[in-house]
XYZ file of N, CA and C in Angstrom:
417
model
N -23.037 -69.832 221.627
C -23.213 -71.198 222.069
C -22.154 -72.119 221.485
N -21.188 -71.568 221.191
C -20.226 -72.146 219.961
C -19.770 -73.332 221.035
N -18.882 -73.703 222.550
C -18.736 -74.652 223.764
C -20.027 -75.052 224.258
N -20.436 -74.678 224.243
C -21.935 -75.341 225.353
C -22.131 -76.584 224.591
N -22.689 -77.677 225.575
C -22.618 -79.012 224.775
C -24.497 -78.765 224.883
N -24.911 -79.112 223.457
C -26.363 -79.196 223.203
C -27.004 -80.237 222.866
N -27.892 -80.850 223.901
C -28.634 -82.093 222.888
C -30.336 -81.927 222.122
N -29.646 -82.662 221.085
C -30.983 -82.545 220.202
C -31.747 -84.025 220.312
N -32.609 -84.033 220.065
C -33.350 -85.142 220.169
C -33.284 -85.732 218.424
N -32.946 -86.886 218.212
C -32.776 -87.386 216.834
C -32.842 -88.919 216.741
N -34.415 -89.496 216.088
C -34.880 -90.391 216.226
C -34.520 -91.646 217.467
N -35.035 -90.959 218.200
C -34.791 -91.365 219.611
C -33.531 -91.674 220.235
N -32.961 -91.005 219.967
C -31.483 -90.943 220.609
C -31.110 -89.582 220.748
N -29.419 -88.814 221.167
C -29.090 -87.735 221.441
C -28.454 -87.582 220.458
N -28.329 -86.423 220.100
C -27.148 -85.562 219.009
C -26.275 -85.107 219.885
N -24.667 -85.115 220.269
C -24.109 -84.286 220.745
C -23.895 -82.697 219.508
N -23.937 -81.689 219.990
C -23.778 -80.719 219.519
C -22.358 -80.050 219.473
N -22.120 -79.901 218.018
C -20.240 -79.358 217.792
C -20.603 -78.368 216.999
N -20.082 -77.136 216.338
C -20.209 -76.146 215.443
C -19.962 -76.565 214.008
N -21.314 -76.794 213.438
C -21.027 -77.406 212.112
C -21.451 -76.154 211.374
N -20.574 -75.251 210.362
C -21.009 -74.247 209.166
C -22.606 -75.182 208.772
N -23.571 -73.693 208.799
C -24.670 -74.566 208.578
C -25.131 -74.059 206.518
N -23.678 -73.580 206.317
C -23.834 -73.571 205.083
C -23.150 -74.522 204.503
N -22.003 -74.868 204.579
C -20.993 -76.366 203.777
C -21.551 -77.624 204.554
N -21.471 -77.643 205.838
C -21.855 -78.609 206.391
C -20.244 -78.957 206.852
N -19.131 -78.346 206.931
C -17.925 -78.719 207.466
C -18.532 -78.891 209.081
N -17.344 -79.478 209.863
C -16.822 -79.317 211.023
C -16.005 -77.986 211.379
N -16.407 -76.949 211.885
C -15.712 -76.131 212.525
C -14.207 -76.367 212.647
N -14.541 -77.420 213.927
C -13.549 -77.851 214.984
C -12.339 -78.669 214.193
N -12.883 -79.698 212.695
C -12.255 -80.253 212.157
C -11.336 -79.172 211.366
N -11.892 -77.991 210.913
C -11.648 -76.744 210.006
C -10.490 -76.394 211.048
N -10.368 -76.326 212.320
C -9.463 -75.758 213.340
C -10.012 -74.450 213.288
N -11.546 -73.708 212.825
C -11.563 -72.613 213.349
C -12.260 -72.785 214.659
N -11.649 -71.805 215.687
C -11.997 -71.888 216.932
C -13.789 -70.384 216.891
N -13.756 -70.502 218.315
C -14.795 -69.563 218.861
C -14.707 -68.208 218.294
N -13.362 -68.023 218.118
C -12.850 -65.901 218.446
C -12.667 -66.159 217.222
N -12.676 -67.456 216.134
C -12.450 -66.478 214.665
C -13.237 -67.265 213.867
N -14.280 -68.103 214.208
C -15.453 -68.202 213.687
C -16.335 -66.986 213.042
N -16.794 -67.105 212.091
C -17.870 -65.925 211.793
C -19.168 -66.134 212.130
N -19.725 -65.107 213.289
C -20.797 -65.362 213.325
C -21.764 -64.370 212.772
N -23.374 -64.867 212.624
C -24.256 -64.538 211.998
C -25.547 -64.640 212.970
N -26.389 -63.897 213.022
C -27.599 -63.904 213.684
C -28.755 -64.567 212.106
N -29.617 -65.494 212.370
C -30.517 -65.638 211.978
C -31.936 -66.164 213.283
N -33.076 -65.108 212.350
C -34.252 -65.283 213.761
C -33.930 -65.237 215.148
N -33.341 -64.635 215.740
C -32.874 -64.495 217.053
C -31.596 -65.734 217.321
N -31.460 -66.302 216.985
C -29.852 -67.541 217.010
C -28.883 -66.915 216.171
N -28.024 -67.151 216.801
C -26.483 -67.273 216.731
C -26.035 -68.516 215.815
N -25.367 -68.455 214.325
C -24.951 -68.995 214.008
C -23.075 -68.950 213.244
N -22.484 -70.177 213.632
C -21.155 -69.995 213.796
C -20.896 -70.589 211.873
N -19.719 -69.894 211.037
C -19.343 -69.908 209.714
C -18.285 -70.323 209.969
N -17.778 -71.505 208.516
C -16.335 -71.578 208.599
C -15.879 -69.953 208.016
N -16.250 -69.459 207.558
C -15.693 -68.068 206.628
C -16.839 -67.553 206.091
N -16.781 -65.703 205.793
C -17.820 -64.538 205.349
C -17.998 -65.422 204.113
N -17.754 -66.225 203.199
C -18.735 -66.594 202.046
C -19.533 -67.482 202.176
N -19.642 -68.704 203.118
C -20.428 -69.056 203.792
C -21.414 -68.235 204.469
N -21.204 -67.751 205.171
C -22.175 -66.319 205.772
C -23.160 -65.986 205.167
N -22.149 -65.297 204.075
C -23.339 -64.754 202.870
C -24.598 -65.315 201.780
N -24.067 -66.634 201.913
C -24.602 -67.503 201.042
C -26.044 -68.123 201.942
N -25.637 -68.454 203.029
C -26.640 -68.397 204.672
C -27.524 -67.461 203.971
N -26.979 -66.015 204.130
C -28.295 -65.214 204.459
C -29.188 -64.721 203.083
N -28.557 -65.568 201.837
C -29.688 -65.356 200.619
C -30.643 -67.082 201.024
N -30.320 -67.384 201.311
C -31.116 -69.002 201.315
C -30.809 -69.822 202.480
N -31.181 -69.300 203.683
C -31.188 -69.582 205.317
C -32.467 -70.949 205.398
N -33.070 -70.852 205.363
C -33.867 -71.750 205.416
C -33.740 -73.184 205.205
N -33.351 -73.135 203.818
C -33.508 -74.643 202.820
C -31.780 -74.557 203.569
N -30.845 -74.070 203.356
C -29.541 -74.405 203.937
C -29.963 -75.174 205.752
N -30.776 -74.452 206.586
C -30.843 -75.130 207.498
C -30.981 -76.588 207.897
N -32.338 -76.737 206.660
C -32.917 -77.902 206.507
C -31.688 -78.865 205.991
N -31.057 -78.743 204.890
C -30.013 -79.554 204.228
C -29.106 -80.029 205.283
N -28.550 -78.973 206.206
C -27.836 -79.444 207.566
C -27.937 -80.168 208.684
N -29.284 -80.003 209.068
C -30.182 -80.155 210.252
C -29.944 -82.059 210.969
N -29.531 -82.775 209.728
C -29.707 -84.340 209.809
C -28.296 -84.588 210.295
N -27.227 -83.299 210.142
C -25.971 -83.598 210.449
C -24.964 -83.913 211.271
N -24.476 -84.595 211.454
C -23.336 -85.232 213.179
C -22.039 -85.781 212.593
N -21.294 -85.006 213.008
C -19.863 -85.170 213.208
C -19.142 -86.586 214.659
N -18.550 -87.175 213.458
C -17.575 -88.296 214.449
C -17.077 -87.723 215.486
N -17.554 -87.854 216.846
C -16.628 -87.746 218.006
C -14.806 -87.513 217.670
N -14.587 -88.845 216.812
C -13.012 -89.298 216.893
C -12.678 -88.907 215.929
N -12.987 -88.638 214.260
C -11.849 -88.293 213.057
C -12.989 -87.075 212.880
N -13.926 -86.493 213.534
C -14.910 -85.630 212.563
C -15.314 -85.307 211.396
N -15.167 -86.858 210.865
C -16.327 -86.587 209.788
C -17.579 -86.146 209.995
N -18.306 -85.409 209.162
C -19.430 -85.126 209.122
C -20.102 -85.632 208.551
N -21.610 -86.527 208.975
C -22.209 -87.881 208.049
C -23.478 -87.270 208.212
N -24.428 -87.838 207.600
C -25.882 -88.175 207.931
C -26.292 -89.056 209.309
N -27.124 -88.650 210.047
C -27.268 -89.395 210.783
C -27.495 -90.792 210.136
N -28.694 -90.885 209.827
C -28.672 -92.391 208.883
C -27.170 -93.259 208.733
N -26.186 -92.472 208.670
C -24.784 -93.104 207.886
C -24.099 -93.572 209.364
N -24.481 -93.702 209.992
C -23.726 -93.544 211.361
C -23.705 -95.162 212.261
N -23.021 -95.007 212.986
C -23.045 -96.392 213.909
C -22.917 -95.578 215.400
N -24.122 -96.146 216.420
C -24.492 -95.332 217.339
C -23.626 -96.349 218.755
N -23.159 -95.473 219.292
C -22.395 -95.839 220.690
C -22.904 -95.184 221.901
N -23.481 -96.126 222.970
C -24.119 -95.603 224.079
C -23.128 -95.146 225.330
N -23.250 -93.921 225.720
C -22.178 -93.593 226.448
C -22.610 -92.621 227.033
N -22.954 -93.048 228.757
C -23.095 -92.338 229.833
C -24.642 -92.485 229.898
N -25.512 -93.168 229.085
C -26.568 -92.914 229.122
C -27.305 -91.872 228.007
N -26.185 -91.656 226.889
C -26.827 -90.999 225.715
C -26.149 -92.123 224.407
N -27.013 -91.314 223.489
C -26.489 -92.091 222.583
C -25.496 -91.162 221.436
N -24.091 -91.678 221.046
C -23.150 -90.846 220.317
C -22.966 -91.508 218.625
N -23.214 -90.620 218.114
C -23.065 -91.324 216.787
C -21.701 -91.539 215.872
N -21.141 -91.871 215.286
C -20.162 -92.022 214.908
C -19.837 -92.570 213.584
N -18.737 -91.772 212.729
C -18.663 -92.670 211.247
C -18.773 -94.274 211.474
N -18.667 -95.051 210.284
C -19.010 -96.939 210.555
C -17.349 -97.232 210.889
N -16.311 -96.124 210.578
C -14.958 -97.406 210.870
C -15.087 -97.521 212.534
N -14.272 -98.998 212.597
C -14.290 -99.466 213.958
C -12.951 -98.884 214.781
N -12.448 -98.454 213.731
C -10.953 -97.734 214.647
C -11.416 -96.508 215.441
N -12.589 -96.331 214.824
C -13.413 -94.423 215.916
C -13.816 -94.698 217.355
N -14.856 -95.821 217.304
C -15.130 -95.847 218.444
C -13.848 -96.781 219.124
N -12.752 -97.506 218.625
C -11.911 -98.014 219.710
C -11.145 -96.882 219.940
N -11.067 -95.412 219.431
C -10.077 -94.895 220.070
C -10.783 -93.768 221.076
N -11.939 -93.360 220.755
C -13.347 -92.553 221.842
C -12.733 -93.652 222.862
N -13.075 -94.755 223.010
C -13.698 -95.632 224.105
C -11.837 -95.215 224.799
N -10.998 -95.205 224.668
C -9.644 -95.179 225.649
C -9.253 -93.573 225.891
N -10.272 -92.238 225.562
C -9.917 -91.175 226.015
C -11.477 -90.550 225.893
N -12.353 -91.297 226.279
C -13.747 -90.673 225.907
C -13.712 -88.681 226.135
N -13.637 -88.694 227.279
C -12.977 -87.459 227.746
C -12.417 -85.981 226.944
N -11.388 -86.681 226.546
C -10.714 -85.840 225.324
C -11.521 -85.594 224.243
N -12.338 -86.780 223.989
C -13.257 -86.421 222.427
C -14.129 -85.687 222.251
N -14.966 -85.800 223.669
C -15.883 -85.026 224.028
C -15.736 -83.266 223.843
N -14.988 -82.811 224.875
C -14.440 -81.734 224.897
C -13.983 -81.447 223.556
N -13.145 -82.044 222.680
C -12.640 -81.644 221.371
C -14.068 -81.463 220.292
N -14.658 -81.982 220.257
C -15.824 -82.256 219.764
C -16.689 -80.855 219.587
N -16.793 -80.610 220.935
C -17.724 -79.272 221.375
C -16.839 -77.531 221.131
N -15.424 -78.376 220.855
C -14.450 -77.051 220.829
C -13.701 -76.761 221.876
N -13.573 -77.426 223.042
C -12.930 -77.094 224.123
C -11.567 -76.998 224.409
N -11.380 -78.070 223.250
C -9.993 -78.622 223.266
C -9.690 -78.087 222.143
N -8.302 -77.396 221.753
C -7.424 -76.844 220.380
C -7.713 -78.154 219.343
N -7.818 -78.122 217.952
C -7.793 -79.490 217.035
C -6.026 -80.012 217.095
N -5.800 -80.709 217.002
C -4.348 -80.996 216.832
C -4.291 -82.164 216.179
N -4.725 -82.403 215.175
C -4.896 -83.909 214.563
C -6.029 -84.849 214.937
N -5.792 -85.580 213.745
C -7.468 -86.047 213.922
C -7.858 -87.124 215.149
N -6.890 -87.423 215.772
C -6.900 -88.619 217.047
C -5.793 -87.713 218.051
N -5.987 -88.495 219.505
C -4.938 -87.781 220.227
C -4.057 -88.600 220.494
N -3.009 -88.158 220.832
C -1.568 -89.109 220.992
C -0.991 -89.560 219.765
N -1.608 -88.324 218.751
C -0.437 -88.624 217.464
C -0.771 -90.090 216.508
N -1.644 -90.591 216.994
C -2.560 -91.898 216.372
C -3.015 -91.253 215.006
N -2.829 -91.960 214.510
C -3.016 -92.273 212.821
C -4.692 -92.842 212.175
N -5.268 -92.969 211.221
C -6.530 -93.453 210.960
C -6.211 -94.552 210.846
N -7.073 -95.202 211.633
C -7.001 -96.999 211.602
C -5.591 -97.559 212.074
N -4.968 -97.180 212.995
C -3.627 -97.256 213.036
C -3.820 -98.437 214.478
């Protein structure tokens, strides 16, 4: 399920779904590991995607409480940080709701390639820096 876009339900709004290690709590996508060299792991019948085998391993002595520790987690559309939901500033778009770190330079640069973020987000798109068109943080 590493592309498939997934929504979770999270205090009444949507989670978009990206491959977050559900042991560090990184961004995959921010990590630049893709689909084919992700490590994956089966726990309880799911598929779960690793930045790397020590992550993995660490998963499968203490899967549970690692889930839970993760579970609240959402990555910025635009620089992918990975926050707490709580930590977030929520942007309505298309009829869901997208969460996003608090700087205001994230959602002005989502809002002029929504498109691109999306897809990058979920993995679709190669990482190539943290904005597209070579844009800078807060730039």
């Amino acid at each position: 399920m590493y592309s498939e876009v997934i929504h979770t339900k999270i205090n009444g709004g949507i989670k978009m779904q990206t491959p977050i290690c559900p042991t560090c709590g990184c961004s995959l996508v921010r990590l630049g590991i893709t689909k084919e060299n992700a490590v994956i792991r089966k726990h309880r019948g799911m598929e779960y995607s690793f930045c790397c085998d020590g992550c993995a391993t660490a998963f499968q002595e203490n899967a549970e409480a690692l889930l839970e520790e993760t579970s609240g987690l959402v990555v910025c559309p635009s620089c992918l940080a990975e926050k707490s939901v709580n930590q977030t500033v929520v942007l309505n778009f298309r009829d869901e709701k997208l969460y996003f770190c608090r700087c205001p330079h994230c959602i002005t640069v989502f809002q002029e390639d929504p498109e691109y973020y999306i897809k990058r987000l979920v993995g679709d798109i190669e990482f190539d820096g943290i904005f597209s068109k070579g844009l800078g943080c807060c730039s």
